[in-house]
Amino acid sequence: LAEGRLQSHLRREQLRQAKNLLTQALELASTEHEMRTAQCDLRTRIALAKKLLEQYEAEARDAQHERDQSNKTLQDAILSCAKSTLDLRSTLTDGAACPVCGSSDHPFVSNNPHHESSLVAIAEKARQAESALTEKLQARARAEAEARQMQMNAELLDSKILATGAKLSAAQADLTAHPLFSEIDGNGETSQSAWIEEETRKVDAHIQEAENQEASYRKCLIDNEKLKDEYSVGAQTEARLKEELV
């Protein structure tokens, strides 16, 4: 009985260890799966962020071009309306060379496209172009920061996946090396835990049965000892009675 109970306790301890190893392996596998799912989602978001960043960069280039054009128009208008320019135009005559540029064609003498009244509107357009450029540059900066942060998160997640994969491999190796692995491996992944629980219940039942048998055996020994004592007392009483009769 003692030997059988010892073997049952040993198997129960092996089952406990196997359950812990299996639980650890399943939890690590689940964690790795969740991480890889998150990694796939993050890679998709990074790709979208890069496309958005390219869009912001193109818009910023267009806004910068528009700002430069607006500033040039404003500077031309300011120069066109300057007193020195107006004074110079008053001295020009058709066919005569301009003392500044040498051209003999002077289209703006009688038709100045820029008037002082239009400077305000031109300046406002230049201001709006500058403001639009600032907004595009800020949007691009935010997109760059978000893309950079997502890339850092992806690299960190990659390292965590590698670490979890290493732990999973070690747990699987420990489980494979376990004395009960051949019995556990014969069951599907979904029923491995159930098989261990069932085997544990069987072992517990065997242990309880052995303990009950051992308790019964000890009770029998005690009862036998009592009977012996009673028999001894009876024999002694019978002997004394015989002596008294004689």
PDB file of C-alpha atoms in Angstrom:
ATOM      1  CA  LEU A   1       0.000   0.000   0.000  1.00  0.00           C
ATOM      2  CA  ALA A   2       2.727   2.432   0.957  1.00  0.00           C
ATOM      3  CA  GLU A   3       4.600   1.781  -2.293  1.00  0.00           C
ATOM      4  CA  GLY A   4       1.461   2.256  -4.378  1.00  0.00           C
ATOM      5  CA  ARG A   5       0.603   5.479  -2.571  1.00  0.00           C
ATOM      6  CA  LEU A   6       4.155   6.768  -3.078  1.00  0.00           C
ATOM      7  CA  GLN A   7       3.909   6.080  -6.824  1.00  0.00           C
ATOM      8  CA  SER A   8       0.561   7.871  -6.963  1.00  0.00           C
ATOM      9  CA  HIS A   9       1.996  10.922  -5.189  1.00  0.00           C
ATOM     10  CA  LEU A  10       4.946  10.925  -7.609  1.00  0.00           C
ATOM     11  CA  ARG A  11       2.615  10.825 -10.626  1.00  0.00           C
ATOM     12  CA  ARG A  12       0.471  13.558  -9.128  1.00  0.00           C
ATOM     13  CA  GLU A  13       3.543  15.798  -8.749  1.00  0.00           C
ATOM     14  CA  GLN A  14       4.526  15.057 -12.356  1.00  0.00           C
ATOM     15  CA  LEU A  15       1.029  15.984 -13.502  1.00  0.00           C
ATOM     16  CA  ARG A  16       1.206  19.233 -11.511  1.00  0.00           C
ATOM     17  CA  GLN A  17       4.526  20.121 -13.148  1.00  0.00           C
ATOM     18  CA  ALA A  18       3.195  19.186 -16.597  1.00  0.00           C
ATOM     19  CA  LYS A  19       0.114  21.358 -16.054  1.00  0.00           C
ATOM     20  CA  ASN A  20       2.265  24.341 -15.058  1.00  0.00           C
ATOM     21  CA  LEU A  21       4.493  23.892 -18.121  1.00  0.00           C
ATOM     22  CA  LEU A  22       1.516  23.502 -20.452  1.00  0.00           C
ATOM     23  CA  THR A  23      -0.230  26.545 -18.951  1.00  0.00           C
ATOM     24  CA  GLN A  24       2.926  28.614 -19.338  1.00  0.00           C
ATOM     25  CA  ALA A  25       3.397  27.509 -22.956  1.00  0.00           C
ATOM     26  CA  LEU A  26      -0.241  28.237 -23.850  1.00  0.00           C
ATOM     27  CA  GLU A  27      -0.128  31.683 -22.207  1.00  0.00           C
ATOM     28  CA  LEU A  28       3.101  32.567 -24.005  1.00  0.00           C
ATOM     29  CA  ALA A  29       1.688  31.348 -27.319  1.00  0.00           C
ATOM     30  CA  SER A  30      -1.433  33.468 -26.781  1.00  0.00           C
ATOM     31  CA  THR A  31       0.668  36.510 -25.876  1.00  0.00           C
ATOM     32  CA  GLU A  32       2.854  36.051 -28.942  1.00  0.00           C
ATOM     33  CA  HIS A  33      -0.238  35.782 -31.164  1.00  0.00           C
ATOM     34  CA  GLU A  34      -1.694  38.992 -29.700  1.00  0.00           C
ATOM     35  CA  MET A  35       1.635  40.780 -30.210  1.00  0.00           C
ATOM     36  CA  ARG A  36       1.892  39.659 -33.829  1.00  0.00           C
ATOM     37  CA  THR A  37      -1.679  40.818 -34.466  1.00  0.00           C
ATOM     38  CA  ALA A  38      -0.820  44.199 -32.931  1.00  0.00           C
ATOM     39  CA  GLN A  39       2.386  44.279 -34.987  1.00  0.00           C
ATOM     40  CA  CYS A  40       0.432  43.721 -38.222  1.00  0.00           C
ATOM     41  CA  ASP A  41      -2.004  46.494 -37.307  1.00  0.00           C
ATOM     42  CA  LEU A  42       0.856  48.833 -36.403  1.00  0.00           C
ATOM     43  CA  ARG A  43       2.662  48.158 -39.708  1.00  0.00           C
ATOM     44  CA  THR A  44      -0.537  49.029 -41.564  1.00  0.00           C
ATOM     45  CA  ARG A  45      -0.863  52.272 -39.624  1.00  0.00           C
ATOM     46  CA  ILE A  46       2.783  53.113 -40.322  1.00  0.00           C
ATOM     47  CA  ALA A  47       2.236  52.619 -44.067  1.00  0.00           C
ATOM     48  CA  LEU A  48      -0.807  54.911 -43.953  1.00  0.00           C
ATOM     49  CA  ALA A  49       1.134  57.482 -41.907  1.00  0.00           C
ATOM     50  CA  LYS A  50       3.919  57.494 -44.500  1.00  0.00           C
ATOM     51  CA  LYS A  51       1.415  58.123 -47.296  1.00  0.00           C
ATOM     52  CA  LEU A  52      -0.157  60.914 -45.277  1.00  0.00           C
ATOM     53  CA  LEU A  53       3.291  62.394 -44.656  1.00  0.00           C
ATOM     54  CA  GLU A  54       4.037  62.334 -48.387  1.00  0.00           C
ATOM     55  CA  GLN A  55       0.745  64.174 -48.975  1.00  0.00           C
ATOM     56  CA  TYR A  56       1.620  66.820 -46.375  1.00  0.00           C
ATOM     57  CA  GLU A  57       5.084  67.247 -47.900  1.00  0.00           C
ATOM     58  CA  ALA A  58       3.575  67.806 -51.364  1.00  0.00           C
ATOM     59  CA  GLU A  59       1.069  70.279 -49.934  1.00  0.00           C
ATOM     60  CA  ALA A  60       3.861  72.082 -48.077  1.00  0.00           C
ATOM     61  CA  ARG A  61       5.889  72.376 -51.293  1.00  0.00           C
ATOM     62  CA  ASP A  62       2.867  73.790 -53.127  1.00  0.00           C
ATOM     63  CA  ALA A  63       2.178  76.192 -50.258  1.00  0.00           C
ATOM     64  CA  GLN A  64       5.802  77.326 -50.241  1.00  0.00           C
ATOM     65  CA  HIS A  65       5.683  77.917 -53.998  1.00  0.00           C
ATOM     66  CA  GLU A  66       2.466  79.909 -53.609  1.00  0.00           C
ATOM     67  CA  ARG A  67       4.013  81.935 -50.766  1.00  0.00           C
ATOM     68  CA  ASP A  68       7.119  82.707 -52.839  1.00  0.00           C
ATOM     69  CA  GLN A  69       4.984  83.777 -55.798  1.00  0.00           C
ATOM     70  CA  SER A  70       2.802  85.972 -53.594  1.00  0.00           C
ATOM     71  CA  ASN A  71       5.851  87.616 -52.024  1.00  0.00           C
ATOM     72  CA  LYS A  72       7.356  88.271 -55.460  1.00  0.00           C
ATOM     73  CA  THR A  73       4.081  89.801 -56.647  1.00  0.00           C
ATOM     74  CA  LEU A  74       3.998  91.990 -53.546  1.00  0.00           C
ATOM     75  CA  GLN A  75       7.591  93.113 -54.006  1.00  0.00           C
ATOM     76  CA  ASP A  76       6.933  93.903 -57.683  1.00  0.00           C
ATOM     77  CA  ALA A  77       3.852  95.884 -56.697  1.00  0.00           C
ATOM     78  CA  ILE A  78       5.750  97.815 -54.047  1.00  0.00           C
ATOM     79  CA  LEU A  79       8.553  98.541 -56.474  1.00  0.00           C
ATOM     80  CA  SER A  80       6.071  99.508 -59.199  1.00  0.00           C
ATOM     81  CA  CYS A  81       4.360 102.015 -56.927  1.00  0.00           C
ATOM     82  CA  ALA A  82       7.584 103.501 -55.538  1.00  0.00           C
ATOM     83  CA  LYS A  83       8.073 107.258 -56.184  1.00  0.00           C
ATOM     84  CA  SER A  84      11.469 106.710 -57.805  1.00  0.00           C
ATOM     85  CA  THR A  85       9.903 104.258 -60.248  1.00  0.00           C
ATOM     86  CA  LEU A  86       7.094 106.655 -61.095  1.00  0.00           C
ATOM     87  CA  ASP A  87       9.594 109.498 -61.584  1.00  0.00           C
ATOM     88  CA  LEU A  88      11.677 107.312 -63.914  1.00  0.00           C
ATOM     89  CA  ARG A  89       8.633 106.349 -65.981  1.00  0.00           C
ATOM     90  CA  SER A  90       7.767 110.016 -66.522  1.00  0.00           C
ATOM     91  CA  THR A  91      11.086 110.506 -68.344  1.00  0.00           C
ATOM     92  CA  LEU A  92      10.706 107.548 -70.699  1.00  0.00           C
ATOM     93  CA  THR A  93       9.655 107.980 -74.298  1.00  0.00           C
ATOM     94  CA  ASP A  94       8.758 105.346 -76.854  1.00  0.00           C
ATOM     95  CA  GLY A  95      11.802 104.180 -78.813  1.00  0.00           C
ATOM     96  CA  ALA A  96      14.281 105.664 -76.329  1.00  0.00           C
ATOM     97  CA  ALA A  97      16.375 103.290 -74.199  1.00  0.00           C
ATOM     98  CA  CYS A  98      15.604 102.961 -70.523  1.00  0.00           C
ATOM     99  CA  PRO A  99      18.586 104.176 -68.449  1.00  0.00           C
ATOM    100  CA  VAL A 100      18.056 101.254 -66.008  1.00  0.00           C
ATOM    101  CA  CYS A 101      17.409  98.207 -68.196  1.00  0.00           C
ATOM    102  CA  GLY A 102      18.185  99.545 -71.706  1.00  0.00           C
ATOM    103  CA  SER A 103      14.860  98.460 -73.159  1.00  0.00           C
ATOM    104  CA  SER A 104      13.237 100.730 -75.744  1.00  0.00           C
ATOM    105  CA  ASP A 105       9.791  99.220 -75.042  1.00  0.00           C
ATOM    106  CA  HIS A 106       8.028 100.793 -72.058  1.00  0.00           C
ATOM    107  CA  PRO A 107       4.572  99.141 -71.670  1.00  0.00           C
ATOM    108  CA  PHE A 108       3.994 100.356 -68.098  1.00  0.00           C
ATOM    109  CA  VAL A 109       4.430 104.068 -68.861  1.00  0.00           C
ATOM    110  CA  SER A 110       0.781 104.489 -69.714  1.00  0.00           C
ATOM    111  CA  ASN A 111      -0.557 101.253 -68.157  1.00  0.00           C
ATOM    112  CA  ASN A 112       0.705 100.493 -64.628  1.00  0.00           C
ATOM    113  CA  PRO A 113      -0.799  97.127 -63.508  1.00  0.00           C
ATOM    114  CA  HIS A 114      -0.074  97.929 -59.875  1.00  0.00           C
ATOM    115  CA  HIS A 115      -1.738 100.815 -58.128  1.00  0.00           C
ATOM    116  CA  GLU A 116      -1.412 101.827 -54.545  1.00  0.00           C
ATOM    117  CA  SER A 117      -5.056 100.858 -54.017  1.00  0.00           C
ATOM    118  CA  SER A 118      -4.260  97.254 -54.965  1.00  0.00           C
ATOM    119  CA  LEU A 119      -1.266  96.925 -52.607  1.00  0.00           C
ATOM    120  CA  VAL A 120      -3.498  96.085 -49.630  1.00  0.00           C
ATOM    121  CA  ALA A 121      -5.158  93.218 -51.464  1.00  0.00           C
ATOM    122  CA  ILE A 122      -1.816  91.897 -52.725  1.00  0.00           C
ATOM    123  CA  ALA A 123      -0.295  92.127 -49.239  1.00  0.00           C
ATOM    124  CA  GLU A 124      -3.303  90.285 -47.753  1.00  0.00           C
ATOM    125  CA  LYS A 125      -2.897  87.511 -50.306  1.00  0.00           C
ATOM    126  CA  ALA A 126       0.787  87.225 -49.418  1.00  0.00           C
ATOM    127  CA  ARG A 127      -0.116  87.062 -45.701  1.00  0.00           C
ATOM    128  CA  GLN A 128      -2.654  84.313 -46.351  1.00  0.00           C
ATOM    129  CA  ALA A 129      -0.086  82.378 -48.383  1.00  0.00           C
ATOM    130  CA  GLU A 130       2.397  82.661 -45.495  1.00  0.00           C
ATOM    131  CA  SER A 131      -0.238  81.479 -43.006  1.00  0.00           C
ATOM    132  CA  ALA A 132      -1.196  78.549 -45.232  1.00  0.00           C
ATOM    133  CA  LEU A 133       2.458  77.535 -45.499  1.00  0.00           C
ATOM    134  CA  THR A 134       2.830  77.644 -41.713  1.00  0.00           C
ATOM    135  CA  GLU A 135      -0.202  75.376 -41.282  1.00  0.00           C
ATOM    136  CA  LYS A 136       1.109  72.884 -43.844  1.00  0.00           C
ATOM    137  CA  LEU A 137       4.556  72.827 -42.218  1.00  0.00           C
ATOM    138  CA  GLN A 138       2.993  72.235 -38.801  1.00  0.00           C
ATOM    139  CA  ALA A 139       0.814  69.431 -40.172  1.00  0.00           C
ATOM    140  CA  ARG A 140       3.872  67.852 -41.775  1.00  0.00           C
ATOM    141  CA  ALA A 141       5.801  68.119 -38.471  1.00  0.00           C
ATOM    142  CA  ARG A 142       2.976  66.428 -36.578  1.00  0.00           C
ATOM    143  CA  ALA A 143       2.780  63.661 -39.160  1.00  0.00           C
ATOM    144  CA  GLU A 144       6.548  63.162 -38.956  1.00  0.00           C
ATOM    145  CA  ALA A 145       6.403  62.929 -35.142  1.00  0.00           C
ATOM    146  CA  GLU A 146       3.523  60.421 -35.246  1.00  0.00           C
ATOM    147  CA  ALA A 147       5.240  58.286 -37.875  1.00  0.00           C
ATOM    148  CA  ARG A 148       8.484  58.358 -35.903  1.00  0.00           C
ATOM    149  CA  GLN A 149       6.687  57.350 -32.682  1.00  0.00           C
ATOM    150  CA  MET A 150       4.868  54.506 -34.421  1.00  0.00           C
ATOM    151  CA  GLN A 151       8.158  53.281 -35.869  1.00  0.00           C
ATOM    152  CA  MET A 152       9.709  53.295 -32.388  1.00  0.00           C
ATOM    153  CA  ASN A 153       6.700  51.395 -31.039  1.00  0.00           C
ATOM    154  CA  ALA A 154       7.038  48.848 -33.840  1.00  0.00           C
ATOM    155  CA  GLU A 155      10.717  48.295 -33.066  1.00  0.00           C
ATOM    156  CA  LEU A 156       9.925  47.886 -29.351  1.00  0.00           C
ATOM    157  CA  LEU A 157       7.147  45.427 -30.190  1.00  0.00           C
ATOM    158  CA  ASP A 158       9.528  43.488 -32.432  1.00  0.00           C
ATOM    159  CA  SER A 159      11.957  43.059 -29.530  1.00  0.00           C
ATOM    160  CA  LYS A 160       9.129  41.939 -27.224  1.00  0.00           C
ATOM    161  CA  ILE A 161       7.987  39.378 -29.801  1.00  0.00           C
ATOM    162  CA  LEU A 162      11.519  37.994 -30.040  1.00  0.00           C
ATOM    163  CA  ALA A 163      11.789  37.758 -26.244  1.00  0.00           C
ATOM    164  CA  THR A 164       8.383  36.087 -25.943  1.00  0.00           C
ATOM    165  CA  GLY A 165       9.261  33.687 -28.751  1.00  0.00           C
ATOM    166  CA  ALA A 166      12.448  32.695 -26.929  1.00  0.00           C
ATOM    167  CA  LYS A 167      10.504  32.078 -23.703  1.00  0.00           C
ATOM    168  CA  LEU A 168       7.919  30.062 -25.621  1.00  0.00           C
ATOM    169  CA  SER A 169      10.620  27.903 -27.207  1.00  0.00           C
ATOM    170  CA  ALA A 170      12.158  27.262 -23.786  1.00  0.00           C
ATOM    171  CA  ALA A 171       8.760  26.372 -22.273  1.00  0.00           C
ATOM    172  CA  GLN A 172       8.003  24.018 -25.163  1.00  0.00           C
ATOM    173  CA  ALA A 173      11.422  22.384 -24.743  1.00  0.00           C
ATOM    174  CA  ASP A 174      10.770  21.866 -21.021  1.00  0.00           C
ATOM    175  CA  LEU A 175       7.365  20.392 -21.792  1.00  0.00           C
ATOM    176  CA  THR A 176       8.822  18.079 -24.437  1.00  0.00           C
ATOM    177  CA  ALA A 177      11.447  16.850 -21.957  1.00  0.00           C
ATOM    178  CA  HIS A 178       8.825  16.111 -19.272  1.00  0.00           C
ATOM    179  CA  PRO A 179       8.366  12.401 -18.404  1.00  0.00           C
ATOM    180  CA  LEU A 180       4.642  12.555 -19.224  1.00  0.00           C
ATOM    181  CA  PHE A 181       5.036  14.349 -22.561  1.00  0.00           C
ATOM    182  CA  SER A 182       4.427  11.217 -24.633  1.00  0.00           C
ATOM    183  CA  GLU A 183       1.081  10.778 -22.888  1.00  0.00           C
ATOM    184  CA  ILE A 184       0.201  14.475 -23.115  1.00  0.00           C
ATOM    185  CA  ASP A 185       1.252  14.763 -26.757  1.00  0.00           C
ATOM    186  CA  GLY A 186      -1.209  12.076 -27.752  1.00  0.00           C
ATOM    187  CA  ASN A 187      -4.032  14.527 -27.094  1.00  0.00           C
ATOM    188  CA  GLY A 188      -4.964  17.584 -29.106  1.00  0.00           C
ATOM    189  CA  GLU A 189      -3.984  21.013 -27.805  1.00  0.00           C
ATOM    190  CA  THR A 190      -7.550  21.789 -26.754  1.00  0.00           C
ATOM    191  CA  SER A 191      -7.808  18.596 -24.650  1.00  0.00           C
ATOM    192  CA  GLN A 192      -4.299  18.461 -23.172  1.00  0.00           C
ATOM    193  CA  SER A 193      -5.293  20.486 -20.106  1.00  0.00           C
ATOM    194  CA  ALA A 194      -8.495  18.430 -19.749  1.00  0.00           C
ATOM    195  CA  TRP A 195      -6.470  15.210 -19.959  1.00  0.00           C
ATOM    196  CA  ILE A 196      -4.127  16.393 -17.201  1.00  0.00           C
ATOM    197  CA  GLU A 197      -7.101  17.368 -15.025  1.00  0.00           C
ATOM    198  CA  GLU A 198      -8.716  13.965 -15.597  1.00  0.00           C
ATOM    199  CA  GLU A 199      -5.478  12.107 -14.838  1.00  0.00           C
ATOM    200  CA  THR A 200      -5.057  14.212 -11.690  1.00  0.00           C
ATOM    201  CA  ARG A 201      -8.553  13.264 -10.563  1.00  0.00           C
ATOM    202  CA  LYS A 202      -7.764   9.585 -11.158  1.00  0.00           C
ATOM    203  CA  VAL A 203      -4.543   9.817  -9.179  1.00  0.00           C
ATOM    204  CA  ASP A 204      -6.284  11.662  -6.355  1.00  0.00           C
ATOM    205  CA  ALA A 205      -8.891   8.900  -6.293  1.00  0.00           C
ATOM    206  CA  HIS A 206      -6.136   6.256  -6.159  1.00  0.00           C
ATOM    207  CA  ILE A 207      -4.397   8.132  -3.346  1.00  0.00           C
ATOM    208  CA  GLN A 208      -7.658   8.442  -1.419  1.00  0.00           C
ATOM    209  CA  GLU A 209      -8.396   4.749  -1.960  1.00  0.00           C
ATOM    210  CA  ALA A 210      -4.916   3.782  -0.787  1.00  0.00           C
ATOM    211  CA  GLU A 211      -5.255   6.008   2.278  1.00  0.00           C
ATOM    212  CA  ASN A 212      -8.656   4.476   3.039  1.00  0.00           C
ATOM    213  CA  GLN A 213      -7.225   0.971   2.668  1.00  0.00           C
ATOM    214  CA  GLU A 214      -4.282   1.872   4.863  1.00  0.00           C
ATOM    215  CA  ALA A 215      -6.640   3.324   7.464  1.00  0.00           C
ATOM    216  CA  SER A 216      -8.718   0.131   7.369  1.00  0.00           C
ATOM    217  CA  TYR A 217      -5.585  -1.954   7.690  1.00  0.00           C
ATOM    218  CA  ARG A 218      -4.438   0.070  10.699  1.00  0.00           C
ATOM    219  CA  LYS A 219      -7.891  -0.276  12.245  1.00  0.00           C
ATOM    220  CA  CYS A 220      -7.733  -4.032  11.763  1.00  0.00           C
ATOM    221  CA  LEU A 221      -4.354  -4.161  13.481  1.00  0.00           C
ATOM    222  CA  ILE A 222      -5.691  -2.140  16.393  1.00  0.00           C
ATOM    223  CA  ASP A 223      -8.777  -4.363  16.634  1.00  0.00           C
ATOM    224  CA  ASN A 224      -6.572  -7.453  16.558  1.00  0.00           C
ATOM    225  CA  GLU A 225      -4.442  -6.040  19.347  1.00  0.00           C
ATOM    226  CA  LYS A 226      -7.567  -5.384  21.394  1.00  0.00           C
ATOM    227  CA  LEU A 227      -8.782  -8.939  20.786  1.00  0.00           C
ATOM    228  CA  LYS A 228      -5.414 -10.278  21.836  1.00  0.00           C
ATOM    229  CA  ASP A 229      -5.533  -8.242  25.004  1.00  0.00           C
ATOM    230  CA  GLU A 230      -9.076  -9.399  25.709  1.00  0.00           C
ATOM    231  CA  TYR A 231      -8.099 -13.017  25.032  1.00  0.00           C
ATOM    232  CA  SER A 232      -5.094 -12.679  27.307  1.00  0.00           C
ATOM    233  CA  VAL A 233      -7.241 -11.222  30.082  1.00  0.00           C
ATOM    234  CA  GLY A 234      -9.795 -14.017  29.596  1.00  0.00           C
ATOM    235  CA  ALA A 235      -7.118 -16.688  29.723  1.00  0.00           C
ATOM    236  CA  GLN A 236      -5.657 -15.223  32.861  1.00  0.00           C
ATOM    237  CA  THR A 237      -9.119 -15.100  34.483  1.00  0.00           C
ATOM    238  CA  GLU A 238      -9.807 -18.706  33.495  1.00  0.00           C
ATOM    239  CA  ALA A 239      -6.474 -19.842  34.942  1.00  0.00           C
ATOM    240  CA  ARG A 240      -7.145 -18.062  38.237  1.00  0.00           C
ATOM    241  CA  LEU A 241     -10.604 -19.606  38.502  1.00  0.00           C
ATOM    242  CA  LYS A 242      -9.168 -23.052  37.942  1.00  0.00           C
ATOM    243  CA  GLU A 243      -6.627 -22.499  40.688  1.00  0.00           C
ATOM    244  CA  GLU A 244      -9.347 -21.405  43.074  1.00  0.00           C
ATOM    245  CA  LEU A 245     -11.396 -24.538  42.322  1.00  0.00           C
ATOM    246  CA  VAL A 246      -8.454 -26.779  43.017  1.00  0.00           C
TER     247      VAL A 246
END
